[in-house]
Short mmCIF file of C-alpha atoms in Angstrom, two decimals:
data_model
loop_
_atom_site.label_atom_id
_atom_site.label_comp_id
_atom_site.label_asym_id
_atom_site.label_seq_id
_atom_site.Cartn_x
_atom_site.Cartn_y
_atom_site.Cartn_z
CA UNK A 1 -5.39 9.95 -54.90
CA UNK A 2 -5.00 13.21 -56.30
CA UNK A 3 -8.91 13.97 -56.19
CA UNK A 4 -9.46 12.61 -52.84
CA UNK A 5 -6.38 14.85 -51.28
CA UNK A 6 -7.94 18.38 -53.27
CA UNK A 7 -11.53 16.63 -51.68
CA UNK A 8 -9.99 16.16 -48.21
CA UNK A 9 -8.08 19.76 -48.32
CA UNK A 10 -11.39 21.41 -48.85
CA UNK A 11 -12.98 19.83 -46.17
CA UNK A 12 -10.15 20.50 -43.51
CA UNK A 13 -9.41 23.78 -43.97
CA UNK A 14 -11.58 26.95 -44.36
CA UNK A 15 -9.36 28.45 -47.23
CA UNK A 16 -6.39 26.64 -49.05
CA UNK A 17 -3.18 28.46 -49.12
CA UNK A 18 -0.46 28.78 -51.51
CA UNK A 19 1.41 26.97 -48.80
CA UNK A 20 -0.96 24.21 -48.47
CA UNK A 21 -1.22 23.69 -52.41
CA UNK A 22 2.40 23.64 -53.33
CA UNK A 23 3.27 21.35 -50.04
CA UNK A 24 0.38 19.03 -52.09
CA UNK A 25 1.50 18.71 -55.20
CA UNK A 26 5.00 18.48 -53.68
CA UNK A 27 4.28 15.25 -51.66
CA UNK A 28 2.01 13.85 -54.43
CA UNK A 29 4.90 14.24 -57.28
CA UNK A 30 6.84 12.21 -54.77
CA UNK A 31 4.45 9.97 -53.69
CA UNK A 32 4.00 9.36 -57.74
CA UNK A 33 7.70 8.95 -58.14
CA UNK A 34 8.11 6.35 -55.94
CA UNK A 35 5.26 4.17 -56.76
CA UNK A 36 3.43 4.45 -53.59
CA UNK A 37 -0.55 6.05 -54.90
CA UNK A 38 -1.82 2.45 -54.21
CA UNK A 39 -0.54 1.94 -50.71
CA UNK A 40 -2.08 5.51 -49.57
CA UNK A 41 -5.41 4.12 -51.19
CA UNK A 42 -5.79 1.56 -49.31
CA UNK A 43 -4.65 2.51 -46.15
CA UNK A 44 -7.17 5.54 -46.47
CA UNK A 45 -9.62 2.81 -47.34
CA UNK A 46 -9.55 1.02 -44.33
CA UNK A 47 -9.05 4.00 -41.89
CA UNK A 48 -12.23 5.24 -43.13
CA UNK A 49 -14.10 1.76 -42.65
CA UNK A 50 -12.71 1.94 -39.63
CA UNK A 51 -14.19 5.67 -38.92
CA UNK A 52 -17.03 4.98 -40.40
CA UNK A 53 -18.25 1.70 -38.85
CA UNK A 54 -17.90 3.33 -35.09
CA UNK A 55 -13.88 1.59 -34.79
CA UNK A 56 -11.83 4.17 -32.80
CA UNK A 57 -8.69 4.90 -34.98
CA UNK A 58 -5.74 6.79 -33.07
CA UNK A 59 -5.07 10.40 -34.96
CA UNK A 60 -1.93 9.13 -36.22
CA UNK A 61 1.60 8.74 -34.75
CA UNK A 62 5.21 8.65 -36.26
CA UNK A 63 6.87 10.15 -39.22
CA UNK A 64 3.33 9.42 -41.09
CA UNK A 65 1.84 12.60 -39.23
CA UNK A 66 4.34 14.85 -41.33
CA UNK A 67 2.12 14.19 -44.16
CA UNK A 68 -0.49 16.43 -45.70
CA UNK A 69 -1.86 13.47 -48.03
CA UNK A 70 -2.39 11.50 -44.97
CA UNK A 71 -3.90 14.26 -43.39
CA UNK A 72 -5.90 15.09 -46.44
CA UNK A 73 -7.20 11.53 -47.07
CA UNK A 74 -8.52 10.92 -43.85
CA UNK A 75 -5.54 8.29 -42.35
CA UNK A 76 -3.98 11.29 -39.89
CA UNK A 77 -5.67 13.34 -37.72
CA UNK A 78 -2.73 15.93 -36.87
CA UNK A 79 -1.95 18.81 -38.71
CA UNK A 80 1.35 19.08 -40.49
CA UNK A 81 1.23 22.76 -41.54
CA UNK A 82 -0.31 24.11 -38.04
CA UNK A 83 2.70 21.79 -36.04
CA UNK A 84 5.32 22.60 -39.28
CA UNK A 85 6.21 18.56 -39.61
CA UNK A 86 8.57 17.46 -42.10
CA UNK A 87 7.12 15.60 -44.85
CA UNK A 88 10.84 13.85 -45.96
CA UNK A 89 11.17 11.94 -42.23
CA UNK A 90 8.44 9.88 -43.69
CA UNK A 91 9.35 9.96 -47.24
CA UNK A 92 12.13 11.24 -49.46
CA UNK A 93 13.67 9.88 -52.65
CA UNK A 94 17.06 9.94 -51.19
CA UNK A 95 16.02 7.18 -48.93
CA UNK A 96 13.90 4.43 -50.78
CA UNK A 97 12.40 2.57 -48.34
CA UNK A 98 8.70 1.61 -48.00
CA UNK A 99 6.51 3.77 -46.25
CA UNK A 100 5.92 3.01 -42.58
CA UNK A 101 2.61 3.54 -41.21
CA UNK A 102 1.46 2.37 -38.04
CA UNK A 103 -1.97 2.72 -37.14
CA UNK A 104 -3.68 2.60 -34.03
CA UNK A 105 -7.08 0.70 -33.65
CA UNK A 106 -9.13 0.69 -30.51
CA UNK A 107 -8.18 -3.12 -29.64
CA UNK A 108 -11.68 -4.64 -29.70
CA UNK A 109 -11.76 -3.12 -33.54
CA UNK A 110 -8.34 -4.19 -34.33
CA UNK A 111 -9.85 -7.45 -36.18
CA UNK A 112 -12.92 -6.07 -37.59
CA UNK A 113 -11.02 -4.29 -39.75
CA UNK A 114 -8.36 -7.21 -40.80
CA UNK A 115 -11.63 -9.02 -41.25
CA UNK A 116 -12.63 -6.10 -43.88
CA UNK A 117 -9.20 -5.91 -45.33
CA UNK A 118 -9.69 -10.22 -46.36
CA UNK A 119 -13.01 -9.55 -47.54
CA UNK A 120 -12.22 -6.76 -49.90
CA UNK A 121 -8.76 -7.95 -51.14
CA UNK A 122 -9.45 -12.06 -51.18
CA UNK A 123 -8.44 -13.99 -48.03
CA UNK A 124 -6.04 -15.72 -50.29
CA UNK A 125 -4.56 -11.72 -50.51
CA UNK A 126 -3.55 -11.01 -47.17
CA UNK A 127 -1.83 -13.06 -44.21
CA UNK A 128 -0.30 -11.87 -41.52
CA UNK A 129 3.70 -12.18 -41.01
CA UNK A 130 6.07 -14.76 -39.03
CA UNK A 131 8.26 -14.05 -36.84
CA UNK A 132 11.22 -15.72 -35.27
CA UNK A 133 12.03 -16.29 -31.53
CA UNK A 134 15.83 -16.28 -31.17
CA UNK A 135 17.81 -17.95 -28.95
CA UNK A 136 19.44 -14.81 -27.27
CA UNK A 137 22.26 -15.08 -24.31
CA UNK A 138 20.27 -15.82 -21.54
CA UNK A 139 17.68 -18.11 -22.62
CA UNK A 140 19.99 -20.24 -24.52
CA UNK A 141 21.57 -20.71 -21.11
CA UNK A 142 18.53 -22.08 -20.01
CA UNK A 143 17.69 -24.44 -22.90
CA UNK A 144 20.95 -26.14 -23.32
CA UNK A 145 21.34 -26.44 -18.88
CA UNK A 146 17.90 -28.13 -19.47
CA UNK A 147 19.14 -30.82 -22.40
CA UNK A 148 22.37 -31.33 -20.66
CA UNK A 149 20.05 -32.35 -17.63
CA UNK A 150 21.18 -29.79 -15.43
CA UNK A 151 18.82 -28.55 -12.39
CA UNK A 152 16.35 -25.96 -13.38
CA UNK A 153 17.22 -23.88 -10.39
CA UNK A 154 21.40 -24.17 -10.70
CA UNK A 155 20.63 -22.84 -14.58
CA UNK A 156 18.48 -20.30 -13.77
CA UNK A 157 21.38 -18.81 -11.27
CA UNK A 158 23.89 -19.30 -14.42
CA UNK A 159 21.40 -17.09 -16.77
CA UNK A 160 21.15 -14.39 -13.86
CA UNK A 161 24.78 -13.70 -14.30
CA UNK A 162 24.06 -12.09 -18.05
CA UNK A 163 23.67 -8.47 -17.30
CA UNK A 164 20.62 -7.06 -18.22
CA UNK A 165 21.46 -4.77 -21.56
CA UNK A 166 20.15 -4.96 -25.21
CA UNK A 167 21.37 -7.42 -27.26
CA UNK A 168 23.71 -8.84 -25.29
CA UNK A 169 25.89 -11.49 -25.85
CA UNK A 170 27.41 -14.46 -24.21
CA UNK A 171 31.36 -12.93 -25.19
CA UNK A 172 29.96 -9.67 -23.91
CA UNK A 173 28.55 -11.02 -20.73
CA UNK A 174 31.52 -13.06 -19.58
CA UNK A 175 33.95 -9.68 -20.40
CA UNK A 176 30.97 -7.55 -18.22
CA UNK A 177 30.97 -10.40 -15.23
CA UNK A 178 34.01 -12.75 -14.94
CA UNK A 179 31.92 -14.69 -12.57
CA UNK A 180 29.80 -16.17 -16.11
CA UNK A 181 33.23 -16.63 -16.95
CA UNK A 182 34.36 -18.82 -14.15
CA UNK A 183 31.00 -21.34 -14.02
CA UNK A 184 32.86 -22.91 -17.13
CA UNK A 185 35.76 -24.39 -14.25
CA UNK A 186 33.27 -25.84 -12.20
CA UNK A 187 32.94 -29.44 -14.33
CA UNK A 188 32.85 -30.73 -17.58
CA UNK A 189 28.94 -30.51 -17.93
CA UNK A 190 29.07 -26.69 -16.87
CA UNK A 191 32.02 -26.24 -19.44
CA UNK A 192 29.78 -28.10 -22.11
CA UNK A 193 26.76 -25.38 -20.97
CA UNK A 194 28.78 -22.47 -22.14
CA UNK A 195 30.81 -23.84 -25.27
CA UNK A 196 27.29 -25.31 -26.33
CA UNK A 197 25.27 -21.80 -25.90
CA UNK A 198 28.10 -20.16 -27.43
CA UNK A 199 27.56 -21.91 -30.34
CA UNK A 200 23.39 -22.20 -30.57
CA UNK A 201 23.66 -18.09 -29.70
CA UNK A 202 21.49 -16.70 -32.23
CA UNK A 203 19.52 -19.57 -33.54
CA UNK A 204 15.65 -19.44 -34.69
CA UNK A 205 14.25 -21.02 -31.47
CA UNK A 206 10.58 -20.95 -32.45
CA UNK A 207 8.11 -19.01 -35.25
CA UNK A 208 5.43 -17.10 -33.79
CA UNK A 209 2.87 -14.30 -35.45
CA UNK A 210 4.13 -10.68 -35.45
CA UNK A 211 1.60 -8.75 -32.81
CA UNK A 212 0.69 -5.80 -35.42
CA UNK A 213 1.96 -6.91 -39.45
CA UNK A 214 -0.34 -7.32 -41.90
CA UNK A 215 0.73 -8.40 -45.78
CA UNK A 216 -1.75 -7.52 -48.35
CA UNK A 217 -0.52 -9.04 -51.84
CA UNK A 218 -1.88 -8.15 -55.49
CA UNK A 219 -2.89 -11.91 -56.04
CA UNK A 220 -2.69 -14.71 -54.23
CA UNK A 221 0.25 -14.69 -51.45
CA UNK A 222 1.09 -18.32 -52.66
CA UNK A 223 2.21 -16.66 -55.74
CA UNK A 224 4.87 -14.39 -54.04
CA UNK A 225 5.88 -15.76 -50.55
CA UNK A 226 5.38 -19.46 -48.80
CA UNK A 227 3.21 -19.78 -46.57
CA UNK A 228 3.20 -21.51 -42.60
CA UNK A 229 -0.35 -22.39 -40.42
CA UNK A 230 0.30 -21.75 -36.63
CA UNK A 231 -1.49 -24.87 -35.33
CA UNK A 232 -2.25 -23.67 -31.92
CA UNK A 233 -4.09 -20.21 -33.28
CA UNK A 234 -4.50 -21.73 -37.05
CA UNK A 235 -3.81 -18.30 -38.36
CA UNK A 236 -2.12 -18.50 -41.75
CA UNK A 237 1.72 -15.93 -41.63
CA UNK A 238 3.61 -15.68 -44.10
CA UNK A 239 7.04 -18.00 -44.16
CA UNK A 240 9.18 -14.76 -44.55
CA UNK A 241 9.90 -12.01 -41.91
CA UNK A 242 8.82 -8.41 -42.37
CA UNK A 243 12.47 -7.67 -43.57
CA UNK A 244 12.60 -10.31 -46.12
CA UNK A 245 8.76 -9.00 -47.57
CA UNK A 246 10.07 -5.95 -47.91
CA UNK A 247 13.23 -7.12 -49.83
CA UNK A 248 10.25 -9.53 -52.16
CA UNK A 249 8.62 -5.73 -52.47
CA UNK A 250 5.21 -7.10 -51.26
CA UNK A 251 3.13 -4.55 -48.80
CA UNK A 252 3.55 -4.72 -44.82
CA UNK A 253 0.62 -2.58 -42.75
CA UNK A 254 0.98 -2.20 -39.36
CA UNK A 255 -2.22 -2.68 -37.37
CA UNK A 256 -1.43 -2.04 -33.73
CA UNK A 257 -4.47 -2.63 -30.82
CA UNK A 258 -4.53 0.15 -28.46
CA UNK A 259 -6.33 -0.20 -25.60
CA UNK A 260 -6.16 3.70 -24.87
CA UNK A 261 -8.28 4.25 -27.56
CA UNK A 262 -10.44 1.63 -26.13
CA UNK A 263 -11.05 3.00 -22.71
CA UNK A 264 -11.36 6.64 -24.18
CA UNK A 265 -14.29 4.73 -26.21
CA UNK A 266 -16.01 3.42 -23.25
CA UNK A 267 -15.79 6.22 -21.46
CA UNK A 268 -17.21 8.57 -24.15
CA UNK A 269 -19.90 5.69 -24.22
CA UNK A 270 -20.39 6.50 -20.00
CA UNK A 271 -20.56 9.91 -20.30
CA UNK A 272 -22.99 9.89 -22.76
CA UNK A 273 -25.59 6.84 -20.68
CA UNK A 274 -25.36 8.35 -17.40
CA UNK A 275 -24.73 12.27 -18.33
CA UNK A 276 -26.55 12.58 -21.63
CA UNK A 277 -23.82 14.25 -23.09
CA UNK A 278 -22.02 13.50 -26.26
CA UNK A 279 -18.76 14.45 -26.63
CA UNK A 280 -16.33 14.70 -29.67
CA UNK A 281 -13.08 13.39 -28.98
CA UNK A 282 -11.63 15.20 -32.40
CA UNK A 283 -13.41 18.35 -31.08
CA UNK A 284 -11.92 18.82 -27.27
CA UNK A 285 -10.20 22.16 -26.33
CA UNK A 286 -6.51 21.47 -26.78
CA UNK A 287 -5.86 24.83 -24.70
CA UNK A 288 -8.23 23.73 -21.64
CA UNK A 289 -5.90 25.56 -18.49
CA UNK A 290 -7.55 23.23 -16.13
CA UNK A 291 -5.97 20.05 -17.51
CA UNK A 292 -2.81 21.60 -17.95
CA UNK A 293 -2.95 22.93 -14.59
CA UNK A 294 -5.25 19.38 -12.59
CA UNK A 295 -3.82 16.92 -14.77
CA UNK A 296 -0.77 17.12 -16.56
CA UNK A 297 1.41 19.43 -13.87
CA UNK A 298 0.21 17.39 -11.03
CA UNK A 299 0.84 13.85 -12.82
CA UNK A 300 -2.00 12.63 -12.64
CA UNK A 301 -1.42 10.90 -16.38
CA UNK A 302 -1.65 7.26 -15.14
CA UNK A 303 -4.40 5.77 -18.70
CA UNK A 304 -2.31 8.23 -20.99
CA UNK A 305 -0.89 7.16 -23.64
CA UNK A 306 3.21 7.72 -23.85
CA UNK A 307 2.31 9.38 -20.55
CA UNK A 308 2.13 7.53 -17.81
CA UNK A 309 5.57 5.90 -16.43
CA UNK A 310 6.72 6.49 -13.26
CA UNK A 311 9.91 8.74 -15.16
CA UNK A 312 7.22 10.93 -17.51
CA UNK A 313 5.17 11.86 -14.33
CA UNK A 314 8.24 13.10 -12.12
CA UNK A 315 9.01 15.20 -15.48
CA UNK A 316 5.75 16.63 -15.71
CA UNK A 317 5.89 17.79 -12.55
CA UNK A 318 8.68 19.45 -12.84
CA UNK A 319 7.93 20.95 -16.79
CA UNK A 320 4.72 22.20 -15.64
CA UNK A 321 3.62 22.22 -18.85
CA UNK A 322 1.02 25.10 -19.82
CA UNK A 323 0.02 24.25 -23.67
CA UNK A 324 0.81 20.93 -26.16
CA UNK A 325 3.63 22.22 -27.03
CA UNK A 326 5.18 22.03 -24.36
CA UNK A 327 3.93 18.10 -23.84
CA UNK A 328 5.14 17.56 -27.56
CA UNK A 329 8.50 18.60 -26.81
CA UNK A 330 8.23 16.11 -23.70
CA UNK A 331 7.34 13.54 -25.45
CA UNK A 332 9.90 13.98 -27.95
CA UNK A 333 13.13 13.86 -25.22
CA UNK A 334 11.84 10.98 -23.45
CA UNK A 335 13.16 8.38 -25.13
CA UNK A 336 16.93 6.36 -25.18
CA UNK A 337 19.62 9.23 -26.48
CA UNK A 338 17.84 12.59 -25.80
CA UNK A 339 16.57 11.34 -21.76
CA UNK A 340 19.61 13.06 -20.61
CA UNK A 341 18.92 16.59 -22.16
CA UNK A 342 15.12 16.82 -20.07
CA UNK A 343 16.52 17.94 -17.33
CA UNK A 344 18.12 20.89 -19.32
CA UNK A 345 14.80 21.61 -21.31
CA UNK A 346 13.32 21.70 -17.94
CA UNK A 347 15.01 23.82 -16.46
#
């Protein structure tokens, strides 16, 4: 790891700093400490398939991106030195828990690389990961109305009365609207719905395969975790949920399909048929004034990514941004907790 970070450094920047060498062997003594050489290695394994073979791989998003091995190894694209990201959001040894990171793959590439991943560790290696429906306030509403053989449409009116917030449950939801409350007086059967639900709350309805988790064991999964065939897609998951792998200690990658990456693929592709131009997507001007000025300030983000709601677009317009750090700073606010303060960045 070691060699292919000093490798990597040399090829990314024109000189290497003191700065840049002790932030190195800083994250690599970590890195070392915690045991986790092998899981860079093989995510910069399959990044750079991935590169290699024509796959579009995002340039890296998350805490990963604070990371100068990441960066130096190929699996980033984002500069943590030039941007000054913290290295301990992604690890520290305060905080043992594995390393997180979720990589983006053009979503017709997504499974080429999986494929790659099976071929070079064993198929008996890797498997991808359960995970559980649960029956939450609402739709346990629904399932019991149906076994207790009530009307479809007299449930459905029921379920409505849950408010619409996170995690809600059925105590919560009759404190929120009294009127859940009351359905229990109308009869015995609507009194059986909600003393029922109450009690199947929070049950595994159904298993299904998580959309982006990939396990990659050091033998045979069979060895470490049991195993469960999803008849309708026959892919094989492991029997465990991504919390309970991580308690076994086995490795969970997180291969997410983006179909951003995708179109910016195609479009690259267009240019280049009908303009004869090729262009490098790593090698764009990041300070272009007329996408500051046509795009971004006007709103006209609709295609990109963590861009393009309705919210972002009436914040743009107002932000006017002028350079990405202004856009990064965006990006960072608009989210659950720091919405509220936009408006004060803004202005």
């Amino acid at each position: 790891l070691k060699a292919l970070c000093i490798k990597g450094i040399n090829d990314r920047y024109d000189r290497t700093t003191t700065v840049i060498q002790s932030r190195l062997k800083y994250e690599l003594s970590i890195i070392k400490k915690m045991g986790y050489a092998g899981y860079f290695l093989i995510t910069q394994d399959f990044v750079n398939y991935a590169k290699k073979n024509g796959i579009p791989v995002g340039p890296g998003r998350g805490s990963a991106a604070g990371s100068l091995v990441a960066y130096a190894t190929g699996i980033t694209d984002v500069d943590p030195i030039k941007y000054n990201l913290l290295f301990e959001r992604f690890l520290n040894p305060e905080r043992v828990t594995m390393p997180d990171i979720d990589i983006d793959f053009c979503i017709e590439g997504r499974e080429k690389v999986i494929d790659y991943i099976k071929n070079k560790y064993g198929v008996e290696s890797v498997a991808q990961i359960i995970t559980f429906g649960t029956m939450k306030a609402k739709s346990v509403l629904r399932d019991v109305g149906r076994v207790l053989g009530m009307s479809y449409g007299e449930v459905d009116s029921i379920a409505k009365l849950v408010p619409n917030e996170l995690n809600i449950t059925l105590d919560k939801a009759i404190k929120l609207n009294p009127e859940l409350g009351a359905v229990a007086k109308k009869s015995p059967t609507h009194n059986n719905l909600l003393n029922y639900s109450k009690v199947l709350e929070g049950c595994h309805r159904h298993a299904s395969t998580h959309a982006a988790g990939i396990v990659i064991a050091p033998g045979p999964l069979t060895d470490y975790v049991p195993l469960f065939k999803n008849n309708s897609t026959q892919d094989i998951a492991t029997q465990v949920d991504m919390n309970g792998l991580e308690d076994l200690g086995l490795l969970k990658m997180d291969f997410l399909g983006l179909r951003n990456l995708t179109v910016i693929d195609k479009a690259l592709a267009l240019i280049k048929d009908r303009h004869n131009k090729s262009i490098n997507i790593k090698e764009i001007n990041l300070e272009d004034s007329q996408v500051f000025d046509n795009i971004f300030s006007k709103g006209n983000t609709i295609g990109v990514f963590q861009f393009e709601s309705d919210g972002m677009r009436e914040y743009l317009t107002q932000l006017q941004p002028t350079c990405m750090e202004d856009l990064i700073a965006l990006n960072a606010l608009y989210r659950p907790g720091p919405m509220a303060n936009a408006p004060e960045f803004i202005a």
